[in-house]
Amino acid sequence: MASSSRTVGELTSPEVAQRLRETSILCLPMGAIEQHGVHLPLNTDVVVAEELARRIVARWGEELDLWQLPTVSIGLSREHDWAPGTLSLTIQSFVALMRDVARDIVRALPARNLVIVNGHGGNRGVLDNLLYELAGDFGLNACVIHPFDLSQAETRATSADVHGGKSETSVMLALAPQLVRRELIAPAGAPPDGDVIAALIFDRGVSFPWRTDDPRLTTDGAIGEAHAASPELGQAIIDSVVAETRGVLQRLLENQRLLRGSRR
Ligand SMILES: [Zn+2]
């Protein structure tokens, strides 16, 4: 009986060669294990990345030949390393891990397209640069999806929504409500100084190693209006990310066609 699964780990070895092609797109969820305030679990970014990848593969898998890879669950979380439970790789080991995964994808699978679904903002800087090495050193045509930025859903947040806030808590209420400690969500209070958040986190002119134990940013490790979260907003964000991803995947395939053409 042929499997209809689009999860690479659920295929047999012979099925890999039968079902995947050079133009197949591998979908790699990438998370983090880190504090998310008092109301969300350490594995929030793992759940978000893995479940979004699952929905993307379910929605576009047949049309665009998508395949889900096993999740990379530990990332770069030093900004949260003050908190019990936070696990982080060093940049060196993170890059080494990703280069090993890329090398073995190319060795073991026919597919040469990779979309990384990144659940954790702290992974962004290194991943963005790693894309060049994945292409140049391994011939992998890759891109990274940052779901909360890709989403076009209107969040109507009235203060900076950075970590464990309105958007992330909403998505968790939609994906895994049993993991959300609703009774511990702080009631509406005075938000942190928007100018401080703008200067430390969002200023494109300067980068700071901001941390979630900085009392100017947060008192409980979360930054944003978790009290305003809802499963409906979470579902709207999920639906938007899944919809927007179709265009991303088409662009990725277009890049592959251009690159293959230019090598001839
Ligand atoms: Zn998170």
PDB file of C-alpha atoms and ligand atoms in Angstrom:
ATOM      1  CA  MET A   1       0.000   0.000   0.000  1.00  0.00           C
ATOM      2  CA  ALA A   2       1.483   3.320  -1.046  1.00  0.00           C
ATOM      3  CA  SER A   3       1.492   5.930   1.698  1.00  0.00           C
ATOM      4  CA  SER A   4      -0.205   9.282   1.068  1.00  0.00           C
ATOM      5  CA  SER A   5       1.905  10.899   3.783  1.00  0.00           C
ATOM      6  CA  ARG A   6       3.891  14.038   2.969  1.00  0.00           C
ATOM      7  CA  THR A   7       6.061  13.685   6.075  1.00  0.00           C
ATOM      8  CA  VAL A   8       9.543  12.562   5.061  1.00  0.00           C
ATOM      9  CA  GLY A   9      10.018  10.561   8.257  1.00  0.00           C
ATOM     10  CA  GLU A  10       6.898   8.486   7.521  1.00  0.00           C
ATOM     11  CA  LEU A  11       8.163   7.333   4.107  1.00  0.00           C
ATOM     12  CA  THR A  12      10.158   4.164   3.591  1.00  0.00           C
ATOM     13  CA  SER A  13      13.588   4.465   2.093  1.00  0.00           C
ATOM     14  CA  PRO A  14      12.498   3.190  -1.370  1.00  0.00           C
ATOM     15  CA  GLU A  15       9.545   5.631  -1.371  1.00  0.00           C
ATOM     16  CA  VAL A  16      11.933   8.585  -1.049  1.00  0.00           C
ATOM     17  CA  ALA A  17      13.430   7.869  -4.458  1.00  0.00           C
ATOM     18  CA  GLN A  18      10.021   7.120  -5.978  1.00  0.00           C
ATOM     19  CA  ARG A  19       8.135  10.158  -4.730  1.00  0.00           C
ATOM     20  CA  LEU A  20      10.561  13.083  -4.327  1.00  0.00           C
ATOM     21  CA  ARG A  21      12.092  15.003  -7.231  1.00  0.00           C
ATOM     22  CA  GLU A  22      14.610  17.791  -7.700  1.00  0.00           C
ATOM     23  CA  THR A  23      11.733  20.291  -7.774  1.00  0.00           C
ATOM     24  CA  SER A  24      10.146  19.002  -4.549  1.00  0.00           C
ATOM     25  CA  ILE A  25      10.120  21.504  -1.679  1.00  0.00           C
ATOM     26  CA  LEU A  26      11.252  20.406   1.770  1.00  0.00           C
ATOM     27  CA  CYS A  27       9.612  22.194   4.686  1.00  0.00           C
ATOM     28  CA  LEU A  28      11.795  22.430   7.808  1.00  0.00           C
ATOM     29  CA  PRO A  29      10.146  23.687  11.013  1.00  0.00           C
ATOM     30  CA  MET A  30      12.597  25.490  13.275  1.00  0.00           C
ATOM     31  CA  GLY A  31      11.699  26.349  16.843  1.00  0.00           C
ATOM     32  CA  ALA A  32      13.239  27.219  20.194  1.00  0.00           C
ATOM     33  CA  ILE A  33      12.931  26.114  23.810  1.00  0.00           C
ATOM     34  CA  GLU A  34      12.708  29.286  25.858  1.00  0.00           C
ATOM     35  CA  GLN A  35      10.699  31.127  28.464  1.00  0.00           C
ATOM     36  CA  HIS A  36       7.488  32.686  27.144  1.00  0.00           C
ATOM     37  CA  GLY A  37       6.290  34.473  30.259  1.00  0.00           C
ATOM     38  CA  VAL A  38       4.182  32.681  32.860  1.00  0.00           C
ATOM     39  CA  HIS A  39       1.343  31.659  30.540  1.00  0.00           C
ATOM     40  CA  LEU A  40       2.961  29.953  27.523  1.00  0.00           C
ATOM     41  CA  PRO A  41       5.140  26.814  27.520  1.00  0.00           C
ATOM     42  CA  LEU A  42       8.823  26.649  26.717  1.00  0.00           C
ATOM     43  CA  ASN A  43       8.096  24.861  23.439  1.00  0.00           C
ATOM     44  CA  THR A  44       5.770  27.567  22.063  1.00  0.00           C
ATOM     45  CA  ASP A  45       8.003  28.285  19.051  1.00  0.00           C
ATOM     46  CA  VAL A  46       8.294  24.542  18.327  1.00  0.00           C
ATOM     47  CA  VAL A  47       4.504  24.131  18.341  1.00  0.00           C
ATOM     48  CA  VAL A  48       4.014  27.218  16.145  1.00  0.00           C
ATOM     49  CA  ALA A  49       6.661  26.238  13.578  1.00  0.00           C
ATOM     50  CA  GLU A  50       5.688  22.579  13.408  1.00  0.00           C
ATOM     51  CA  GLU A  51       1.926  23.095  13.265  1.00  0.00           C
ATOM     52  CA  LEU A  52       2.194  25.889  10.690  1.00  0.00           C
ATOM     53  CA  ALA A  53       4.459  23.709   8.563  1.00  0.00           C
ATOM     54  CA  ARG A  54       1.942  20.875   8.874  1.00  0.00           C
ATOM     55  CA  ARG A  55      -0.883  23.151   7.683  1.00  0.00           C
ATOM     56  CA  ILE A  56       1.212  24.567   4.837  1.00  0.00           C
ATOM     57  CA  VAL A  57       2.093  21.056   3.646  1.00  0.00           C
ATOM     58  CA  ALA A  58      -1.529  19.930   3.999  1.00  0.00           C
ATOM     59  CA  ARG A  59      -2.789  22.938   1.995  1.00  0.00           C
ATOM     60  CA  TRP A  60      -0.194  23.233  -0.793  1.00  0.00           C
ATOM     61  CA  GLY A  61       1.534  19.847  -0.645  1.00  0.00           C
ATOM     62  CA  GLU A  62      -0.166  18.234  -3.630  1.00  0.00           C
ATOM     63  CA  GLU A  63      -0.055  21.315  -5.843  1.00  0.00           C
ATOM     64  CA  LEU A  64       3.549  22.316  -5.120  1.00  0.00           C
ATOM     65  CA  ASP A  65       5.039  18.973  -4.028  1.00  0.00           C
ATOM     66  CA  LEU A  66       5.843  19.801  -0.391  1.00  0.00           C
ATOM     67  CA  TRP A  67       7.407  17.474   2.148  1.00  0.00           C
ATOM     68  CA  GLN A  68       7.693  18.019   5.896  1.00  0.00           C
ATOM     69  CA  LEU A  69      11.073  17.427   7.552  1.00  0.00           C
ATOM     70  CA  PRO A  70      11.631  16.687  11.258  1.00  0.00           C
ATOM     71  CA  THR A  71      11.629  19.802  13.441  1.00  0.00           C
ATOM     72  CA  VAL A  72      14.808  21.440  14.707  1.00  0.00           C
ATOM     73  CA  SER A  73      13.611  22.231  18.216  1.00  0.00           C
ATOM     74  CA  ILE A  74      16.483  24.118  19.883  1.00  0.00           C
ATOM     75  CA  GLY A  75      17.689  27.417  18.466  1.00  0.00           C
ATOM     76  CA  LEU A  76      19.325  30.668  19.504  1.00  0.00           C
ATOM     77  CA  SER A  77      17.702  31.889  22.719  1.00  0.00           C
ATOM     78  CA  ARG A  78      20.394  33.628  24.726  1.00  0.00           C
ATOM     79  CA  GLU A  79      18.134  36.662  25.221  1.00  0.00           C
ATOM     80  CA  HIS A  80      16.036  34.402  27.472  1.00  0.00           C
ATOM     81  CA  ASP A  81      18.857  32.487  29.211  1.00  0.00           C
ATOM     82  CA  TRP A  82      18.117  34.076  32.596  1.00  0.00           C
ATOM     83  CA  ALA A  83      14.971  31.949  32.870  1.00  0.00           C
ATOM     84  CA  PRO A  84      14.764  28.309  34.026  1.00  0.00           C
ATOM     85  CA  GLY A  85      14.009  25.973  31.141  1.00  0.00           C
ATOM     86  CA  THR A  86      15.515  28.040  28.345  1.00  0.00           C
ATOM     87  CA  LEU A  87      17.829  25.929  26.174  1.00  0.00           C
ATOM     88  CA  SER A  88      20.071  27.497  23.555  1.00  0.00           C
ATOM     89  CA  LEU A  89      22.690  26.459  21.071  1.00  0.00           C
ATOM     90  CA  THR A  90      25.724  28.625  20.432  1.00  0.00           C
ATOM     91  CA  ILE A  91      25.780  30.330  17.029  1.00  0.00           C
ATOM     92  CA  GLN A  92      28.679  28.033  16.138  1.00  0.00           C
ATOM     93  CA  SER A  93      26.782  24.820  16.893  1.00  0.00           C
ATOM     94  CA  PHE A  94      23.564  26.150  15.331  1.00  0.00           C
ATOM     95  CA  VAL A  95      25.346  26.841  12.053  1.00  0.00           C
ATOM     96  CA  ALA A  96      27.199  23.522  12.218  1.00  0.00           C
ATOM     97  CA  LEU A  97      23.915  21.682  12.786  1.00  0.00           C
ATOM     98  CA  MET A  98      22.216  23.446   9.888  1.00  0.00           C
ATOM     99  CA  ARG A  99      25.147  22.830   7.547  1.00  0.00           C
ATOM    100  CA  ASP A 100      25.140  19.143   8.482  1.00  0.00           C
ATOM    101  CA  VAL A 101      21.385  18.925   7.861  1.00  0.00           C
ATOM    102  CA  ALA A 102      21.836  20.639   4.483  1.00  0.00           C
ATOM    103  CA  ARG A 103      24.730  18.379   3.514  1.00  0.00           C
ATOM    104  CA  ASP A 104      22.710  15.280   4.335  1.00  0.00           C
ATOM    105  CA  ILE A 105      19.561  16.525   2.608  1.00  0.00           C
ATOM    106  CA  VAL A 106      21.596  16.839  -0.583  1.00  0.00           C
ATOM    107  CA  ARG A 107      23.183  13.424  -0.033  1.00  0.00           C
ATOM    108  CA  ALA A 108      20.021  11.542   0.910  1.00  0.00           C
ATOM    109  CA  LEU A 109      17.083  13.254  -0.839  1.00  0.00           C
ATOM    110  CA  PRO A 110      16.440  14.264  -4.478  1.00  0.00           C
ATOM    111  CA  ALA A 111      14.783  17.572  -3.468  1.00  0.00           C
ATOM    112  CA  ARG A 112      16.814  20.784  -3.848  1.00  0.00           C
ATOM    113  CA  ASN A 113      14.304  23.314  -2.502  1.00  0.00           C
ATOM    114  CA  LEU A 114      14.049  24.135   1.201  1.00  0.00           C
ATOM    115  CA  VAL A 115      11.661  26.398   3.054  1.00  0.00           C
ATOM    116  CA  ILE A 116      12.500  26.952   6.709  1.00  0.00           C
ATOM    117  CA  VAL A 117       9.458  27.813   8.839  1.00  0.00           C
ATOM    118  CA  ASN A 118      11.054  29.814  11.639  1.00  0.00           C
ATOM    119  CA  GLY A 119       9.055  30.029  14.866  1.00  0.00           C
ATOM    120  CA  HIS A 120      11.604  32.140  16.773  1.00  0.00           C
ATOM    121  CA  GLY A 121      12.681  35.697  15.986  1.00  0.00           C
ATOM    122  CA  GLY A 122      16.082  35.142  17.618  1.00  0.00           C
ATOM    123  CA  ASN A 123      16.988  32.658  14.867  1.00  0.00           C
ATOM    124  CA  ARG A 124      16.399  35.213  12.133  1.00  0.00           C
ATOM    125  CA  GLY A 125      19.731  36.993  11.796  1.00  0.00           C
ATOM    126  CA  VAL A 126      21.830  33.857  11.487  1.00  0.00           C
ATOM    127  CA  LEU A 127      19.290  32.041   9.277  1.00  0.00           C
ATOM    128  CA  ASP A 128      19.108  34.951   6.849  1.00  0.00           C
ATOM    129  CA  ASN A 129      22.872  34.791   6.341  1.00  0.00           C
ATOM    130  CA  LEU A 130      22.947  30.996   6.303  1.00  0.00           C
ATOM    131  CA  LEU A 131      20.774  30.997   3.166  1.00  0.00           C
ATOM    132  CA  TYR A 132      23.792  32.083   1.121  1.00  0.00           C
ATOM    133  CA  GLU A 133      25.854  29.148   2.373  1.00  0.00           C
ATOM    134  CA  LEU A 134      23.014  26.683   1.796  1.00  0.00           C
ATOM    135  CA  ALA A 135      22.923  27.835  -1.819  1.00  0.00           C
ATOM    136  CA  GLY A 136      26.637  28.343  -2.433  1.00  0.00           C
ATOM    137  CA  ASP A 137      28.053  25.371  -0.530  1.00  0.00           C
ATOM    138  CA  PHE A 138      25.289  22.758  -0.934  1.00  0.00           C
ATOM    139  CA  GLY A 139      23.238  23.828  -3.949  1.00  0.00           C
ATOM    140  CA  LEU A 140      20.091  24.176  -1.860  1.00  0.00           C
ATOM    141  CA  ASN A 141      17.594  26.761  -3.102  1.00  0.00           C
ATOM    142  CA  ALA A 142      16.196  27.990   0.215  1.00  0.00           C
ATOM    143  CA  CYS A 143      14.176  30.691   1.937  1.00  0.00           C
ATOM    144  CA  VAL A 144      12.985  31.406   5.478  1.00  0.00           C
ATOM    145  CA  ILE A 145       9.395  32.149   6.460  1.00  0.00           C
ATOM    146  CA  HIS A 146       8.917  34.346   9.551  1.00  0.00           C
ATOM    147  CA  PRO A 147       5.223  33.667  10.213  1.00  0.00           C
ATOM    148  CA  PHE A 148       4.262  36.600  12.407  1.00  0.00           C
ATOM    149  CA  ASP A 149       5.768  39.045   9.904  1.00  0.00           C
ATOM    150  CA  LEU A 150       4.402  37.190   6.875  1.00  0.00           C
ATOM    151  CA  SER A 151       0.859  37.275   8.259  1.00  0.00           C
ATOM    152  CA  GLN A 152      -1.379  39.980   6.848  1.00  0.00           C
ATOM    153  CA  ALA A 153      -3.994  39.500   9.581  1.00  0.00           C
ATOM    154  CA  GLU A 154      -4.955  42.707  11.374  1.00  0.00           C
ATOM    155  CA  THR A 155      -3.833  42.231  15.011  1.00  0.00           C
ATOM    156  CA  ARG A 156      -4.991  45.648  16.265  1.00  0.00           C
ATOM    157  CA  ALA A 157      -2.235  45.601  18.887  1.00  0.00           C
ATOM    158  CA  THR A 158      -2.024  48.909  20.726  1.00  0.00           C
ATOM    159  CA  SER A 159       1.521  48.380  22.028  1.00  0.00           C
ATOM    160  CA  ALA A 160       4.595  46.521  20.757  1.00  0.00           C
ATOM    161  CA  ASP A 161       3.818  42.825  20.317  1.00  0.00           C
ATOM    162  CA  VAL A 162       7.239  41.210  20.739  1.00  0.00           C
ATOM    163  CA  HIS A 163       7.205  37.990  22.731  1.00  0.00           C
ATOM    164  CA  GLY A 164       4.438  35.932  24.314  1.00  0.00           C
ATOM    165  CA  GLY A 165       2.065  38.790  23.504  1.00  0.00           C
ATOM    166  CA  LYS A 166      -1.209  39.150  21.642  1.00  0.00           C
ATOM    167  CA  SER A 167      -0.261  37.431  18.373  1.00  0.00           C
ATOM    168  CA  GLU A 168       1.756  34.554  19.748  1.00  0.00           C
ATOM    169  CA  THR A 169      -0.699  33.811  22.545  1.00  0.00           C
ATOM    170  CA  SER A 170      -3.584  33.921  20.041  1.00  0.00           C
ATOM    171  CA  VAL A 171      -1.879  31.434  17.726  1.00  0.00           C
ATOM    172  CA  MET A 172      -1.247  29.109  20.664  1.00  0.00           C
ATOM    173  CA  LEU A 173      -4.916  29.407  21.706  1.00  0.00           C
ATOM    174  CA  ALA A 174      -5.818  28.232  18.194  1.00  0.00           C
ATOM    175  CA  LEU A 175      -3.166  25.505  17.861  1.00  0.00           C
ATOM    176  CA  ALA A 176      -2.757  24.093  21.363  1.00  0.00           C
ATOM    177  CA  PRO A 177      -5.190  25.680  23.851  1.00  0.00           C
ATOM    178  CA  GLN A 178      -4.436  22.962  26.396  1.00  0.00           C
ATOM    179  CA  LEU A 179      -0.895  24.369  26.704  1.00  0.00           C
ATOM    180  CA  VAL A 180      -1.980  27.955  27.469  1.00  0.00           C
ATOM    181  CA  ARG A 181      -2.274  28.843  31.184  1.00  0.00           C
ATOM    182  CA  ARG A 182      -5.139  31.283  30.631  1.00  0.00           C
ATOM    183  CA  GLU A 183      -5.611  31.901  34.349  1.00  0.00           C
ATOM    184  CA  LEU A 184      -2.049  33.235  34.596  1.00  0.00           C
ATOM    185  CA  ILE A 185      -2.330  35.793  31.773  1.00  0.00           C
ATOM    186  CA  ALA A 186      -1.716  39.210  33.292  1.00  0.00           C
ATOM    187  CA  PRO A 187      -4.661  41.650  33.100  1.00  0.00           C
ATOM    188  CA  ALA A 188      -4.333  44.818  31.065  1.00  0.00           C
ATOM    189  CA  GLY A 189      -1.798  47.140  32.651  1.00  0.00           C
ATOM    190  CA  ALA A 190       0.538  49.945  31.695  1.00  0.00           C
ATOM    191  CA  PRO A 191       2.589  48.769  28.703  1.00  0.00           C
ATOM    192  CA  PRO A 192       6.377  49.250  28.737  1.00  0.00           C
ATOM    193  CA  ASP A 193       7.731  52.521  27.339  1.00  0.00           C
ATOM    194  CA  GLY A 194       7.231  52.338  23.569  1.00  0.00           C
ATOM    195  CA  ASP A 195      10.272  54.545  22.953  1.00  0.00           C
ATOM    196  CA  VAL A 196      12.512  52.110  24.844  1.00  0.00           C
ATOM    197  CA  ILE A 197      11.170  49.145  22.832  1.00  0.00           C
ATOM    198  CA  ALA A 198      11.589  51.099  19.607  1.00  0.00           C
ATOM    199  CA  ALA A 199      15.181  52.021  20.489  1.00  0.00           C
ATOM    200  CA  LEU A 200      16.340  48.632  21.825  1.00  0.00           C
ATOM    201  CA  ILE A 201      14.441  46.199  19.563  1.00  0.00           C
ATOM    202  CA  PHE A 202      13.097  47.814  16.402  1.00  0.00           C
ATOM    203  CA  ASP A 203      15.607  50.543  15.466  1.00  0.00           C
ATOM    204  CA  ARG A 204      17.001  49.565  12.039  1.00  0.00           C
ATOM    205  CA  GLY A 205      19.904  51.959  12.523  1.00  0.00           C
ATOM    206  CA  VAL A 206      21.415  50.151  15.472  1.00  0.00           C
ATOM    207  CA  SER A 207      21.330  46.611  16.932  1.00  0.00           C
ATOM    208  CA  PHE A 208      21.376  45.934  20.676  1.00  0.00           C
ATOM    209  CA  PRO A 209      21.534  42.612  22.556  1.00  0.00           C
ATOM    210  CA  TRP A 210      18.164  43.228  24.201  1.00  0.00           C
ATOM    211  CA  ARG A 211      17.036  40.742  26.834  1.00  0.00           C
ATOM    212  CA  THR A 212      13.752  39.738  28.403  1.00  0.00           C
ATOM    213  CA  ASP A 213      15.119  40.230  31.931  1.00  0.00           C
ATOM    214  CA  ASP A 214      15.490  43.947  31.197  1.00  0.00           C
ATOM    215  CA  PRO A 215      12.996  45.628  33.549  1.00  0.00           C
ATOM    216  CA  ARG A 216      12.505  48.453  31.047  1.00  0.00           C
ATOM    217  CA  LEU A 217      10.995  45.926  28.590  1.00  0.00           C
ATOM    218  CA  THR A 218       9.094  43.455  30.756  1.00  0.00           C
ATOM    219  CA  THR A 219       8.558  42.306  34.314  1.00  0.00           C
ATOM    220  CA  ASP A 220       7.482  38.723  33.551  1.00  0.00           C
ATOM    221  CA  GLY A 221       9.418  37.798  30.404  1.00  0.00           C
ATOM    222  CA  ALA A 222       6.604  38.507  27.958  1.00  0.00           C
ATOM    223  CA  ILE A 223       6.250  41.694  25.876  1.00  0.00           C
ATOM    224  CA  GLY A 224       2.803  42.415  24.444  1.00  0.00           C
ATOM    225  CA  GLU A 225      -0.882  42.308  25.281  1.00  0.00           C
ATOM    226  CA  ALA A 226      -1.472  38.645  25.983  1.00  0.00           C
ATOM    227  CA  HIS A 227      -4.725  39.568  27.759  1.00  0.00           C
ATOM    228  CA  ALA A 228      -6.124  40.688  24.388  1.00  0.00           C
ATOM    229  CA  ALA A 229      -5.375  37.368  22.698  1.00  0.00           C
ATOM    230  CA  SER A 230      -8.123  35.210  21.201  1.00  0.00           C
ATOM    231  CA  PRO A 231      -8.329  31.916  19.323  1.00  0.00           C
ATOM    232  CA  GLU A 232     -10.128  33.780  16.512  1.00  0.00           C
ATOM    233  CA  LEU A 233      -7.173  36.120  15.971  1.00  0.00           C
ATOM    234  CA  GLY A 234      -4.872  33.105  16.173  1.00  0.00           C
ATOM    235  CA  GLN A 235      -6.829  31.327  13.457  1.00  0.00           C
ATOM    236  CA  ALA A 236      -6.803  34.460  11.297  1.00  0.00           C
ATOM    237  CA  ILE A 237      -3.009  34.654  11.589  1.00  0.00           C
ATOM    238  CA  ILE A 238      -2.648  30.946  10.773  1.00  0.00           C
ATOM    239  CA  ASP A 239      -4.963  31.238   7.754  1.00  0.00           C
ATOM    240  CA  SER A 240      -3.097  34.288   6.490  1.00  0.00           C
ATOM    241  CA  VAL A 241       0.324  32.642   6.844  1.00  0.00           C
ATOM    242  CA  VAL A 242      -0.883  29.543   4.982  1.00  0.00           C
ATOM    243  CA  ALA A 243      -2.392  31.697   2.215  1.00  0.00           C
ATOM    244  CA  GLU A 244       0.659  33.973   1.882  1.00  0.00           C
ATOM    245  CA  THR A 245       2.989  30.989   1.736  1.00  0.00           C
ATOM    246  CA  ARG A 246       1.700  29.948  -1.695  1.00  0.00           C
ATOM    247  CA  GLY A 247       3.283  33.030  -3.266  1.00  0.00           C
ATOM    248  CA  VAL A 248       6.487  32.436  -1.315  1.00  0.00           C
ATOM    249  CA  LEU A 249       6.729  28.886  -2.620  1.00  0.00           C
ATOM    250  CA  GLN A 250       6.082  29.978  -6.197  1.00  0.00           C
ATOM    251  CA  ARG A 251       8.874  32.557  -5.884  1.00  0.00           C
ATOM    252  CA  LEU A 252      11.166  29.857  -4.491  1.00  0.00           C
ATOM    253  CA  LEU A 253      10.436  27.595  -7.484  1.00  0.00           C
ATOM    254  CA  GLU A 254      10.965  30.513  -9.858  1.00  0.00           C
ATOM    255  CA  ASN A 255      14.393  31.060  -8.246  1.00  0.00           C
ATOM    256  CA  GLN A 256      15.218  27.408  -8.839  1.00  0.00           C
ATOM    257  CA  ARG A 257      14.219  27.627 -12.522  1.00  0.00           C
ATOM    258  CA  LEU A 258      16.352  30.755 -12.990  1.00  0.00           C
ATOM    259  CA  LEU A 259      19.357  29.216 -11.221  1.00  0.00           C
ATOM    260  CA  ARG A 260      19.126  25.994 -13.222  1.00  0.00           C
ATOM    261  CA  GLY A 261      18.778  27.989 -16.435  1.00  0.00           C
ATOM    262  CA  SER A 262      21.842  30.102 -15.662  1.00  0.00           C
ATOM    263  CA  ARG A 263      23.966  27.002 -15.019  1.00  0.00           C
ATOM    264  CA  ARG A 264      23.292  25.567 -18.451  1.00  0.00           C
TER     265      ARG A 264
HETATM  266 ZN    ZN B   1       8.019  32.537  20.781  1.00  0.00          ZN
END
